[in-house]
Short mmCIF file of C-alpha atoms and ligand atoms in Angstrom, two decimals:
data_model
loop_
_atom_site.label_atom_id
_atom_site.label_comp_id
_atom_site.label_asym_id
_atom_site.label_seq_id
_atom_site.Cartn_x
_atom_site.Cartn_y
_atom_site.Cartn_z
CA MET S 1 -25.84 -72.08 30.37
CA SER S 2 -28.00 -74.40 28.40
CA ALA S 3 -25.78 -74.51 25.35
CA ASP S 4 -26.24 -78.28 25.14
CA HIS S 5 -30.03 -78.04 25.31
CA PRO S 6 -30.81 -75.50 22.64
CA SER S 7 -34.48 -76.47 22.55
CA ALA S 8 -34.86 -75.48 26.20
CA ALA S 9 -33.11 -72.16 25.67
CA PRO S 10 -34.95 -68.99 24.76
CA MET S 11 -34.60 -67.95 21.14
CA VAL S 12 -33.12 -64.65 22.27
CA ARG S 13 -31.81 -63.62 25.65
CA PHE S 14 -30.54 -60.21 26.65
CA GLU S 15 -28.59 -60.69 29.84
CA ASN S 16 -27.60 -57.59 31.83
CA VAL S 17 -27.04 -55.68 28.60
CA ARG S 18 -25.88 -52.11 28.89
CA LYS S 19 -25.35 -49.70 26.03
CA SER S 20 -24.13 -46.15 26.20
CA TYR S 21 -22.87 -43.49 23.83
CA GLY S 22 -20.33 -41.45 25.72
CA HIS S 23 -22.06 -40.31 28.88
CA LEU S 24 -25.52 -41.12 27.58
CA THR S 25 -26.76 -44.48 28.85
CA VAL S 26 -29.22 -45.70 26.26
CA LEU S 27 -29.98 -49.11 27.73
CA ASP S 28 -29.46 -49.87 31.34
CA ASP S 29 -29.09 -53.47 32.50
CA LEU S 30 -31.57 -54.95 30.03
CA ASN S 31 -32.83 -58.45 30.73
CA LEU S 32 -35.22 -59.92 28.23
CA ASP S 33 -36.00 -63.50 27.17
CA ILE S 34 -37.88 -64.19 23.98
CA ALA S 35 -39.31 -67.63 23.34
CA PRO S 36 -39.10 -69.45 20.00
CA ASN S 37 -41.85 -68.26 17.69
CA GLU S 38 -42.84 -65.46 20.02
CA LYS S 39 -43.99 -62.14 18.52
CA VAL S 40 -42.83 -59.22 20.60
CA ALA S 41 -43.90 -55.65 19.98
CA ILE S 42 -41.55 -52.99 21.30
CA ILE S 43 -43.10 -49.63 21.94
CA GLY S 44 -42.11 -46.50 23.79
CA PRO S 45 -41.37 -42.82 23.36
CA SER S 46 -38.72 -41.49 21.01
CA GLY S 47 -35.18 -42.00 22.29
CA SER S 48 -36.14 -44.73 24.76
CA GLY S 49 -33.74 -47.23 23.16
CA LYS S 50 -36.09 -49.36 21.02
CA THR S 51 -33.99 -49.20 17.85
CA THR S 52 -30.84 -49.78 19.86
CA VAL S 53 -32.22 -53.10 21.14
CA LEU S 54 -32.74 -54.37 17.59
CA ARG S 55 -29.44 -52.98 16.32
CA MET S 56 -27.49 -54.73 19.06
CA LEU S 57 -29.21 -58.01 18.25
CA MET S 58 -28.39 -57.49 14.55
CA THR S 59 -24.79 -56.76 15.68
CA LEU S 60 -24.92 -53.30 14.11
CA GLU S 61 -23.99 -51.93 17.53
CA GLU S 62 -21.75 -53.48 20.16
CA VAL S 63 -22.91 -53.97 23.72
CA ASN S 64 -20.92 -52.23 26.43
CA ASP S 65 -21.76 -54.83 29.05
CA GLY S 66 -23.69 -58.04 29.27
CA VAL S 67 -24.30 -60.84 26.80
CA ILE S 68 -26.84 -61.48 24.08
CA TRP S 69 -27.69 -65.14 23.48
CA VAL S 70 -29.33 -66.74 20.48
CA GLU S 71 -30.74 -70.24 20.94
CA GLY S 72 -28.42 -70.78 23.88
CA ASP S 73 -25.31 -69.66 21.99
CA PRO S 74 -23.62 -66.40 22.87
CA LEU S 75 -23.82 -63.87 20.03
CA THR S 76 -21.79 -60.99 21.39
CA HIS S 77 -19.35 -63.39 23.01
CA MET S 78 -17.79 -66.78 22.44
CA TYR S 79 -16.22 -69.45 24.60
CA ARG S 80 -12.47 -69.66 24.85
CA ASP S 81 -11.00 -72.11 27.37
CA GLY S 82 -14.43 -72.38 28.93
CA LYS S 83 -14.66 -68.64 29.48
CA LEU S 84 -16.80 -66.06 27.70
CA VAL S 85 -14.74 -63.60 25.68
CA ARG S 86 -15.74 -61.02 23.08
CA ALA S 87 -16.83 -62.71 19.89
CA ASN S 88 -14.62 -62.42 16.83
CA LYS S 89 -15.99 -61.64 13.37
CA ARG S 90 -16.23 -65.26 12.37
CA HIS S 91 -18.24 -66.25 15.40
CA ILE S 92 -20.56 -63.28 15.01
CA ARG S 93 -21.18 -64.14 11.36
CA GLN S 94 -22.03 -67.69 12.25
CA VAL S 95 -24.60 -66.85 14.93
CA ARG S 96 -25.91 -63.80 13.05
CA SER S 97 -27.02 -66.02 10.19
CA LYS S 98 -30.12 -66.83 12.25
CA ILE S 99 -31.23 -63.21 12.27
CA GLY S 100 -32.74 -60.99 9.59
CA MET S 101 -33.76 -57.37 9.73
CA VAL S 102 -36.08 -54.98 7.92
CA PHE S 103 -35.27 -51.29 8.19
CA GLN S 104 -37.39 -48.18 8.38
CA HIS S 105 -35.85 -46.83 5.17
CA PHE S 106 -35.78 -50.18 3.31
CA ASN S 107 -32.05 -50.02 2.49
CA LEU S 108 -32.58 -51.91 -0.75
CA PHE S 109 -29.63 -52.09 -3.11
CA PRO S 110 -30.63 -49.48 -5.71
CA HIS S 111 -28.44 -50.91 -8.46
CA MET S 112 -30.10 -54.33 -8.32
CA SER S 113 -33.56 -55.39 -9.45
CA ALA S 114 -36.02 -56.71 -6.87
CA VAL S 115 -35.13 -60.32 -7.56
CA LYS S 116 -31.37 -59.58 -7.59
CA ASN S 117 -31.75 -57.88 -4.21
CA CYS S 118 -33.17 -61.16 -2.89
CA MET S 119 -30.67 -63.43 -4.67
CA GLU S 120 -27.48 -61.68 -3.60
CA ALA S 121 -27.07 -63.12 -0.11
CA PRO S 122 -28.32 -66.66 -0.85
CA ILE S 123 -25.75 -66.92 -3.64
CA THR S 124 -22.76 -65.29 -1.96
CA VAL S 125 -23.34 -66.39 1.63
CA LEU S 126 -25.26 -69.67 1.40
CA GLY S 127 -23.65 -70.80 -1.84
CA LEU S 128 -26.90 -71.42 -3.69
CA SER S 129 -26.76 -71.69 -7.47
CA ARG S 130 -28.25 -68.83 -9.49
CA ASP S 131 -31.22 -70.98 -10.44
CA GLU S 132 -31.90 -72.04 -6.86
CA ALA S 133 -31.55 -68.47 -5.60
CA TYR S 134 -33.80 -67.17 -8.37
CA GLU S 135 -36.47 -69.72 -7.62
CA ARG S 136 -36.34 -69.04 -3.89
CA SER S 137 -36.54 -65.29 -4.48
CA ARG S 138 -39.34 -65.60 -7.01
CA VAL S 139 -41.46 -67.60 -4.57
CA LEU S 140 -40.87 -65.05 -1.80
CA LEU S 141 -41.59 -62.03 -3.99
CA ASP S 142 -44.71 -63.80 -5.13
CA MET S 143 -45.70 -64.32 -1.51
CA VAL S 144 -45.36 -60.59 -0.75
CA GLY S 145 -47.46 -59.82 -3.81
CA LEU S 146 -44.68 -58.71 -6.14
CA GLY S 147 -44.55 -61.67 -8.49
CA ASP S 148 -44.95 -59.27 -11.43
CA LYS S 149 -42.19 -56.89 -10.31
CA LEU S 150 -39.17 -59.19 -10.23
CA ASP S 151 -37.12 -57.14 -12.67
CA HIS S 152 -38.09 -53.72 -11.36
CA TYR S 153 -35.41 -51.62 -9.73
CA PRO S 154 -36.11 -50.07 -6.32
CA GLY S 155 -36.39 -46.67 -7.98
CA GLN S 156 -39.37 -47.96 -9.93
CA LEU S 157 -41.28 -49.20 -6.87
CA SER S 158 -43.54 -47.48 -4.35
CA GLY S 159 -42.52 -47.30 -0.71
CA GLY S 160 -44.82 -50.15 0.23
CA GLN S 161 -43.47 -52.29 -2.60
CA LYS S 162 -39.89 -51.50 -1.60
CA GLN S 163 -40.57 -52.55 1.95
CA ARG S 164 -42.13 -55.80 0.77
CA VAL S 165 -39.02 -56.50 -1.33
CA ALA S 166 -36.93 -55.82 1.77
CA ILE S 167 -39.00 -58.36 3.71
CA ALA S 168 -38.59 -60.95 0.95
CA ARG S 169 -34.86 -60.23 0.81
CA ALA S 170 -34.46 -60.88 4.53
CA LEU S 171 -36.57 -64.05 4.35
CA ALA S 172 -34.47 -65.43 1.49
CA MET S 173 -31.79 -66.16 4.10
CA ARG S 174 -34.27 -68.31 6.05
CA PRO S 175 -33.70 -66.58 9.39
CA LYS S 176 -35.25 -67.86 12.61
CA ILE S 177 -35.55 -64.37 14.01
CA MET S 178 -36.88 -61.35 12.17
CA LEU S 179 -36.41 -57.79 13.36
CA PHE S 180 -38.64 -54.98 12.15
CA ASP S 181 -37.77 -51.40 13.03
CA GLU S 182 -40.68 -49.09 12.37
CA VAL S 183 -41.03 -50.60 8.93
CA THR S 184 -44.13 -48.57 8.06
CA SER S 185 -43.03 -45.21 9.45
CA ALA S 186 -41.60 -43.96 6.16
CA LEU S 187 -44.68 -44.98 4.18
CA ASP S 188 -47.65 -42.97 3.00
CA PRO S 189 -50.67 -43.94 5.15
CA GLU S 190 -52.42 -45.76 2.32
CA LEU S 191 -49.40 -48.07 1.88
CA VAL S 192 -49.09 -49.12 5.52
CA GLY S 193 -51.77 -51.80 5.28
CA GLU S 194 -50.13 -53.81 2.50
CA VAL S 195 -46.89 -54.12 4.49
CA LEU S 196 -48.61 -54.99 7.78
CA ASN S 197 -50.65 -57.64 5.96
CA VAL S 198 -47.47 -59.28 4.71
CA ILE S 199 -46.03 -59.29 8.22
CA ARG S 200 -49.25 -60.72 9.61
CA GLU S 201 -49.25 -63.55 7.08
CA LEU S 202 -45.61 -64.23 7.79
CA GLY S 203 -46.32 -64.60 11.46
CA GLU S 204 -49.10 -67.05 10.79
CA ALA S 205 -47.47 -69.17 8.11
CA HIS S 206 -43.89 -69.47 9.32
CA ASP S 207 -41.99 -70.49 12.40
CA LEU S 208 -40.48 -67.10 13.06
CA THR S 209 -39.54 -65.27 16.19
CA MET S 210 -40.36 -61.65 15.58
CA LEU S 211 -39.30 -58.45 17.32
CA MET S 212 -41.05 -55.42 16.08
CA VAL S 213 -40.58 -51.80 17.00
CA THR S 214 -43.80 -50.08 16.07
CA HIS S 215 -45.95 -47.06 16.63
CA GLN S 216 -49.00 -48.91 15.27
CA MET S 217 -50.78 -49.71 18.52
CA GLY S 218 -53.66 -51.42 16.74
CA PHE S 219 -51.30 -53.79 14.98
CA ALA S 220 -49.31 -54.48 18.15
CA LYS S 221 -52.54 -55.34 19.94
CA GLU S 222 -53.77 -57.93 17.46
CA PHE S 223 -50.42 -59.32 16.32
CA ALA S 224 -48.10 -59.50 19.31
CA ASP S 225 -47.93 -62.19 21.98
CA ARG S 226 -46.24 -59.69 24.23
CA VAL S 227 -45.79 -55.95 24.36
CA CYS S 228 -42.67 -54.40 25.89
CA PHE S 229 -42.84 -50.76 26.81
CA PHE S 230 -39.46 -49.05 26.91
CA TYR S 231 -38.93 -45.91 28.87
CA ALA S 232 -35.56 -44.20 29.36
CA GLY S 233 -33.50 -47.29 28.56
CA LYS S 234 -35.48 -49.75 30.63
CA ILE S 235 -38.48 -51.99 30.14
CA ALA S 236 -40.98 -50.06 32.21
CA GLU S 237 -43.78 -52.55 31.67
CA GLN S 238 -44.50 -55.68 29.64
CA GLY S 239 -47.34 -58.09 29.24
CA THR S 240 -49.86 -59.62 26.90
CA PRO S 241 -51.57 -57.08 24.65
CA ASP S 242 -54.82 -57.55 26.57
CA ALA S 243 -53.24 -56.83 29.92
CA PHE S 244 -50.94 -54.15 28.61
CA PHE S 245 -53.49 -52.12 26.72
CA GLY S 246 -56.48 -53.05 28.85
CA ASN S 247 -55.01 -52.50 32.25
CA PRO S 248 -51.62 -50.77 32.20
CA GLN S 249 -49.98 -50.66 35.64
CA ASN S 250 -47.16 -48.22 35.14
CA GLU S 251 -47.86 -44.52 35.25
CA ARG S 252 -45.50 -43.93 32.29
CA THR S 253 -47.36 -46.51 30.25
CA GLN S 254 -50.66 -44.87 31.01
CA GLN S 255 -49.32 -41.47 30.00
CA PHE S 256 -47.77 -42.85 26.81
CA LEU S 257 -50.87 -44.76 25.80
CA SER S 258 -53.23 -41.91 26.38
CA ALA S 259 -50.93 -39.64 24.37
CA VAL S 260 -50.64 -41.95 21.34
CA LEU S 261 -54.26 -43.05 21.40
CA GLU S 262 -55.34 -39.43 21.47
CA ALA S 263 -53.05 -38.66 18.55
CA ASP S 264 -54.58 -41.47 16.47
CA MET V 1 9.37 -11.64 -42.97
CA THR V 2 6.75 -13.79 -44.57
CA PHE V 3 5.68 -17.16 -43.27
CA GLU V 4 4.59 -19.99 -45.52
CA TRP V 5 3.06 -23.23 -44.28
CA ASP V 6 4.98 -26.03 -45.98
CA TRP V 7 2.35 -28.46 -47.27
CA ALA V 8 4.83 -30.85 -48.81
CA TYR V 9 6.64 -31.17 -45.51
CA THR V 10 3.33 -31.60 -43.76
CA GLN V 11 2.48 -34.52 -46.00
CA GLU V 12 5.86 -36.06 -45.34
CA ILE V 13 5.67 -35.94 -41.54
CA LEU V 14 1.97 -36.65 -41.07
CA PRO V 15 2.35 -40.48 -41.21
CA ILE V 16 5.30 -40.30 -38.82
CA LEU V 17 3.30 -38.27 -36.33
CA GLY V 18 0.34 -40.54 -36.89
CA LYS V 19 2.46 -43.49 -35.75
CA ALA V 20 3.73 -41.54 -32.76
CA SER V 21 0.15 -40.68 -31.79
CA ILE V 22 -0.46 -44.42 -31.33
CA ILE V 23 2.26 -44.40 -28.65
CA THR V 24 0.62 -41.38 -27.02
CA VAL V 25 -2.79 -43.03 -27.02
CA GLN V 26 -1.28 -46.25 -25.70
CA ALA V 27 0.44 -44.44 -22.85
CA THR V 28 -2.83 -42.64 -22.09
CA VAL V 29 -5.06 -45.71 -22.12
CA ILE V 30 -2.74 -48.04 -20.21
CA GLY V 31 -1.68 -45.22 -17.87
CA PHE V 32 -5.28 -44.40 -17.07
CA ILE V 33 -6.34 -48.01 -16.54
CA LEU V 34 -3.42 -48.28 -14.14
CA ALA V 35 -4.40 -45.00 -12.45
CA ALA V 36 -8.02 -46.13 -12.09
CA LEU V 37 -6.93 -49.42 -10.48
CA ILE V 38 -4.23 -47.93 -8.27
CA GLY V 39 -6.64 -45.19 -7.22
CA LEU V 40 -9.25 -47.73 -6.17
CA VAL V 41 -6.69 -49.75 -4.22
CA PHE V 42 -5.43 -46.59 -2.46
CA ALA V 43 -8.99 -45.52 -1.64
CA LEU V 44 -9.83 -48.95 -0.21
CA LEU V 45 -6.61 -49.13 1.80
CA ARG V 46 -7.50 -45.77 3.30
CA MET V 47 -10.69 -47.38 4.65
CA SER V 48 -8.75 -50.20 6.31
CA THR V 49 -9.59 -51.00 9.92
CA LEU V 50 -5.83 -51.09 10.59
CA ALA V 51 -4.66 -47.59 11.46
CA PRO V 52 -1.05 -48.07 10.20
CA VAL V 53 -2.31 -49.16 6.77
CA ARG V 54 -4.66 -46.17 6.64
CA LEU V 55 -2.02 -43.67 7.68
CA ALA V 56 0.74 -45.06 5.44
CA THR V 57 -1.54 -45.00 2.40
CA GLY V 58 -2.62 -41.47 3.21
CA ALA V 59 1.01 -40.38 3.46
CA VAL V 60 1.94 -42.01 0.14
CA VAL V 61 -1.02 -40.40 -1.63
CA GLU V 62 -0.24 -37.02 -0.14
CA PHE V 63 3.42 -37.34 -1.12
CA ILE V 64 2.67 -38.28 -4.73
CA ARG V 65 0.11 -35.49 -5.06
CA SER V 66 2.48 -32.83 -3.80
CA THR V 67 5.44 -33.64 -6.03
CA PRO V 68 5.64 -32.90 -9.77
CA LEU V 69 4.89 -35.62 -12.28
CA LEU V 70 8.10 -34.86 -14.15
CA ILE V 71 10.18 -35.68 -11.09
CA GLN V 72 8.25 -38.91 -10.58
CA ILE V 73 8.90 -39.91 -14.19
CA PHE V 74 12.63 -39.33 -13.71
CA PHE V 75 12.52 -41.14 -10.42
CA VAL V 76 10.92 -44.26 -11.83
CA TYR V 77 13.20 -44.30 -14.87
CA PHE V 78 16.55 -43.28 -13.41
CA VAL V 79 16.41 -43.96 -9.67
CA LEU V 80 14.53 -47.26 -9.42
CA PRO V 81 17.26 -49.06 -11.48
CA GLU V 82 19.63 -48.23 -8.60
CA PHE V 83 17.46 -50.55 -6.54
CA GLY V 84 17.51 -53.22 -9.22
CA VAL V 85 14.17 -52.29 -10.82
CA THR V 86 14.90 -51.64 -14.48
CA MET V 87 12.35 -50.99 -17.18
CA ASP V 88 12.19 -49.40 -20.59
CA ALA V 89 11.24 -45.76 -20.91
CA MET V 90 7.67 -46.42 -22.05
CA THR V 91 6.95 -48.75 -19.12
CA ALA V 92 8.53 -46.35 -16.64
CA GLY V 93 6.53 -43.45 -18.08
CA ILE V 94 3.24 -45.34 -17.93
CA LEU V 95 3.95 -46.47 -14.37
CA ALA V 96 4.69 -42.89 -13.29
CA LEU V 97 1.50 -41.64 -14.96
CA GLY V 98 -0.48 -44.43 -13.31
CA LEU V 99 0.91 -43.70 -9.85
CA HIS V 100 0.53 -39.94 -10.16
CA TYR V 101 -3.01 -39.96 -11.46
CA GLY V 102 -3.84 -42.96 -9.28
CA SER V 103 -3.30 -40.82 -6.22
CA TYR V 104 -5.63 -38.18 -7.65
CA CYS V 105 -8.20 -40.80 -8.60
CA SER V 106 -8.07 -42.23 -5.07
CA GLU V 107 -9.48 -38.97 -3.72
CA VAL V 108 -12.27 -39.16 -6.27
CA TYR V 109 -13.12 -42.73 -5.29
CA ARG V 110 -12.96 -41.74 -1.65
CA ALA V 111 -15.65 -39.14 -2.17
CA GLY V 112 -17.76 -41.76 -3.97
CA LEU V 113 -17.25 -44.33 -1.20
CA ASP V 114 -18.02 -41.79 1.53
CA ASN V 115 -21.30 -40.97 -0.14
CA ILE V 116 -22.72 -44.47 0.18
CA PRO V 117 -25.50 -44.26 2.79
CA LYS V 118 -24.86 -46.08 6.06
CA GLY V 119 -28.00 -48.10 5.44
CA GLN V 120 -26.31 -49.94 2.57
CA TRP V 121 -23.57 -51.19 4.87
CA GLU V 122 -26.13 -52.13 7.49
CA ALA V 123 -28.27 -54.04 5.01
CA ALA V 124 -25.14 -55.92 3.92
CA THR V 125 -24.39 -56.81 7.54
CA ALA V 126 -27.96 -57.87 8.21
CA LEU V 127 -27.75 -60.19 5.19
CA ASN V 128 -24.47 -61.53 6.58
CA LEU V 129 -22.50 -60.64 3.44
CA SER V 130 -18.74 -60.95 3.80
CA THR V 131 -16.63 -57.79 3.72
CA LEU V 132 -15.32 -58.76 0.30
CA THR V 133 -18.82 -59.31 -1.13
CA THR V 134 -20.05 -56.09 0.45
CA PHE V 135 -17.37 -54.08 -1.33
CA LYS V 136 -17.49 -56.00 -4.58
CA ASP V 137 -21.25 -56.26 -5.08
CA ILE V 138 -22.78 -53.48 -2.99
CA ILE V 139 -20.44 -50.59 -2.27
CA ILE V 140 -18.11 -50.27 -5.27
CA PRO V 141 -20.80 -50.64 -7.94
CA GLN V 142 -22.66 -47.76 -6.32
CA ALA V 143 -19.62 -45.62 -5.56
CA ILE V 144 -18.15 -45.54 -9.07
CA PRO V 145 -20.92 -44.30 -11.41
CA PRO V 146 -21.32 -40.91 -9.67
CA VAL V 147 -17.58 -40.23 -9.91
CA VAL V 148 -17.17 -41.19 -13.57
CA PRO V 149 -17.24 -37.52 -14.69
CA ALA V 150 -14.48 -36.64 -12.24
CA LEU V 151 -12.44 -39.67 -13.34
CA GLY V 152 -13.04 -38.63 -16.95
CA ASN V 153 -11.52 -35.24 -16.23
CA TYR V 154 -8.39 -36.96 -15.00
CA LEU V 155 -8.31 -39.09 -18.14
CA VAL V 156 -8.17 -35.93 -20.26
CA ALA V 157 -5.65 -34.33 -17.90
CA LEU V 158 -3.41 -37.41 -18.01
CA PHE V 159 -3.60 -37.44 -21.79
CA LYS V 160 -2.47 -33.83 -21.96
CA GLU V 161 0.51 -34.57 -19.74
CA THR V 162 1.87 -37.43 -21.83
CA PRO V 163 4.32 -35.03 -23.60
CA LEU V 164 6.26 -35.11 -20.32
CA LEU V 165 7.33 -38.61 -21.34
CA SER V 166 9.50 -36.96 -23.99
CA ALA V 167 11.79 -36.09 -21.09
CA ILE V 168 12.85 -39.74 -20.93
CA ALA V 169 12.84 -40.02 -24.72
CA VAL V 170 9.63 -42.02 -25.16
CA LEU V 171 8.82 -41.68 -28.85
CA GLU V 172 5.37 -40.26 -28.32
CA LEU V 173 4.01 -37.28 -30.26
CA MET V 174 6.02 -34.53 -28.63
CA GLN V 175 9.33 -36.32 -28.74
CA THR V 176 8.77 -37.26 -32.39
CA ALA V 177 7.89 -33.66 -33.26
CA LYS V 178 11.05 -32.42 -31.54
CA ILE V 179 13.19 -34.88 -33.48
CA LEU V 180 11.52 -33.97 -36.76
CA GLY V 181 12.01 -30.28 -36.03
CA SER V 182 15.66 -30.65 -35.16
CA GLU V 183 16.33 -32.67 -38.32
CA SER V 184 14.65 -30.21 -40.72
CA PHE V 185 14.96 -27.01 -38.69
CA GLN V 186 11.22 -26.63 -39.34
CA TYR V 187 9.42 -26.71 -35.99
CA THR V 188 6.21 -24.93 -36.96
CA GLU V 189 4.56 -27.77 -38.84
CA PRO V 190 5.33 -30.66 -36.45
CA ILE V 191 4.51 -28.71 -33.30
CA THR V 192 1.28 -27.31 -34.76
CA LEU V 193 0.23 -30.74 -35.94
CA VAL V 194 0.89 -32.19 -32.50
CA GLY V 195 -1.32 -29.47 -31.04
CA LEU V 196 -4.07 -30.42 -33.47
CA PHE V 197 -3.71 -34.11 -32.60
CA PHE V 198 -4.17 -33.26 -28.93
CA LEU V 199 -7.14 -31.06 -29.66
CA PHE V 200 -8.77 -33.81 -31.68
CA PHE V 201 -8.24 -36.56 -29.11
CA SER V 202 -9.28 -34.31 -26.24
CA LEU V 203 -12.58 -33.56 -27.94
CA VAL V 204 -13.13 -37.23 -28.74
CA SER V 205 -12.42 -38.40 -25.20
CA ALA V 206 -14.53 -35.63 -23.63
CA ALA V 207 -17.43 -36.69 -25.87
CA LEU V 208 -16.89 -40.33 -24.87
CA VAL V 209 -16.93 -39.46 -21.17
CA ARG V 210 -20.22 -37.57 -21.68
CA GLN V 211 -21.70 -40.60 -23.45
CA VAL V 212 -20.73 -42.86 -20.57
CA GLU V 213 -22.20 -40.38 -18.08
CA ALA V 214 -25.50 -40.22 -19.96
CA TRP V 215 -25.64 -43.99 -20.16
CA LEU V 216 -24.99 -44.32 -16.42
CA LYS V 217 -27.87 -41.96 -15.70
CA THR V 218 -30.45 -44.00 -17.59
CA ARG V 219 -29.70 -47.37 -15.99
CA HIS V 220 -31.74 -48.88 -13.16
CA GLY V 221 -34.93 -47.18 -14.26
CA GLY V 222 -33.35 -43.79 -13.82
CA ALA V 223 -32.96 -44.27 -10.09
N1 ATP C 301 -24.80 -43.53 17.16
C1 ATP C 301 -25.29 -42.84 18.21
N2 ATP C 301 -24.52 -41.92 18.84
C2 ATP C 301 -24.99 -41.24 19.90
N3 ATP C 301 -26.22 -41.39 20.41
C3 ATP C 301 -27.04 -42.27 19.82
C4 ATP C 301 -26.63 -43.05 18.70
N4 ATP C 301 -27.64 -43.84 18.33
C5 ATP C 301 -28.64 -43.57 19.19
N5 ATP C 301 -28.30 -42.64 20.08
C6 ATP C 301 -29.13 -42.14 21.18
O1 ATP C 301 -29.60 -43.23 21.92
C7 ATP C 301 -30.91 -43.00 22.37
C8 ATP C 301 -31.80 -44.14 21.97
O2 ATP C 301 -31.87 -44.17 20.57
P1 ATP C 301 -32.83 -45.18 19.80
O3 ATP C 301 -32.61 -44.93 18.36
O4 ATP C 301 -32.63 -46.55 20.29
O5 ATP C 301 -34.27 -44.64 20.23
P2 ATP C 301 -35.70 -45.11 19.74
O6 ATP C 301 -36.41 -45.61 20.93
O7 ATP C 301 -35.56 -46.06 18.60
O8 ATP C 301 -36.33 -43.74 19.27
P3 ATP C 301 -37.29 -43.42 18.01
O9 ATP C 301 -38.67 -43.78 18.43
O10 ATP C 301 -37.15 -41.94 17.83
O11 ATP C 301 -36.78 -44.21 16.86
C9 ATP C 301 -31.33 -41.66 21.79
O12 ATP C 301 -31.20 -40.68 22.81
C10 ATP C 301 -30.36 -41.41 20.70
O13 ATP C 301 -30.14 -40.05 20.52
MG1 MG C 302 -36.01 -45.94 16.52
#
C-alpha cells in the first residue's frame, strides 16, 4: 500500500468490502476510490445499501470483510507485525478524526444550545480552550447563517436551522471528509434550499471530500463530480453527472431515473 | 375509659423529638445521595461491554432487591464486622439504605439510559467523543431529568423506611419515641408526634420533588 505516500493515495478507498446482517448481504464486494476533494453523490433505491456505505466509513457499522482506507491508512484495520489486523478502539479514533457526518435526523444534543453543540467536541477531543472553541463555533454558525441563534436550543430551531447547526458542529472538528446522509429528507420542502445552499458553499470554499446520499437529483447533477448508483448492494453504474444523467448505460439506472424524475 | 392528650408531656418531649428528627433527616439525605450514586454506578456497570461485569452487577441488584431492607441493615451492622468491617450504627444504617435504594434507583436510571435515542450515541461517535465524555456530557445529562420523578418517589419511600434503623438502635425519631414511651409509659404522644413529623416531611419533600420536576420541564426552551 501507499502508506508512505499519502498524497498519492485516494482520500477514501473501499477495498473488497462486504457487509451483511445475518443472511442478508447488504453490500457485496464493494470497491470504490474517492479522490481528495472529490464530491460524490450516492443514489439508488431504498434498501440498496447507501446509508450502510456511509455508516461503515463513519465506523458506526463494522465491515464483515475487506478494508476501508483513509488517506492511505487503514481505518477498519491496523498494522501489527507488518500484517493487517482488526483495528482497536484507539486506532479507529485516530483515523476517524478525519471524518465528519451529518445525519438525516440531525441528532443534535437537545440539552445544549447551538453554540454548545459545536463547542463540545473541539473542547473535549481537540483540547481547545472555551474561548477558542466558542470563537470557532461562532464563525461556523455565522457561516451557515445562524449567527443570531448561538444560544438557541435545538427545540427552538426549525428543521432547516437544526440541520445547519449539525453541519457547523461537524465542521468544528475540521474534518477532511464529510458524509451527508439524506440530510434534507426530514425537512419541509421550503427548508430544503437553505441547507443545500450551505452544502454548496462548503464545497466551493473548503478543501473537503464529500460523500452525499441524496434523493435530490437536481442537486446531485450540479454539485457532484461523480454519481454512484447503488443497486442491491453493488455499484450498478457510476460516472460524471453529465454522462450518468444524460446517457445512462445500465437498465436499472434507466428505470430508477425515469421513476424518480417522473415523481418530481 | 377516657383518654386525655397530655399537653405538658407533649411540650416536654417535643424538643427531644425535634433533635431526633435531625438524625432522621440526615439518614434520609445522606442515604439517598448514596442511593442515587450507587444506582447510577450499578446502571452504568450493567451497560458494560464486558459480559461478566454486566451479569455480576445484575445478580447483585437482583439479590438486594429481593431481600428485605431490615435483613440488610442487620447484615451490614452485625455480619460485616466478622469480616473486619466495623462501623457505628448510623453509618451502617445509612450504607444499608443506600445499597437497598441504590439497587432500586439503578432500574430507574436504566430506563432513562435506554430511552436515549441511538442517534445521540452515533452523533457522539461521529464527533469522536471518548466513551467517558459521551456518558458524562451527552448521555447522563439527558437520561436523568426524565427519571427525577421516579427517583423522587424513592426518596420519599426511603425516608419512610428510616424507622427500621431503630432496629440497630440508631437514635432517630422512632427509636427516640420508643425510649420516651418506655420511660414514661406514655406511648400515645411520642408515637403520634413521630407520625406527624413524617407526614410533615413527606409533604415537604413531595412538594420539593414537584418543584424540581417543573423546573426541569422549562429548561432548554421547553424542548
Ligand atoms: N441494523 C440492521 N439490521 C438488519 N438489517 C439492516 C440494518 N441496517 C440496515 N439493514 C438492511 O440493510 C439494507 C440496506 O440498508 P441501507 O440503510 O443501507 O439502505 P439505503 O440504501 O440507505 O435505503 P434508504 O434509501 O431507504 O435509506 C436494507 O435492506 C436494510 O433493511
Ligand atoms: Mg438510507
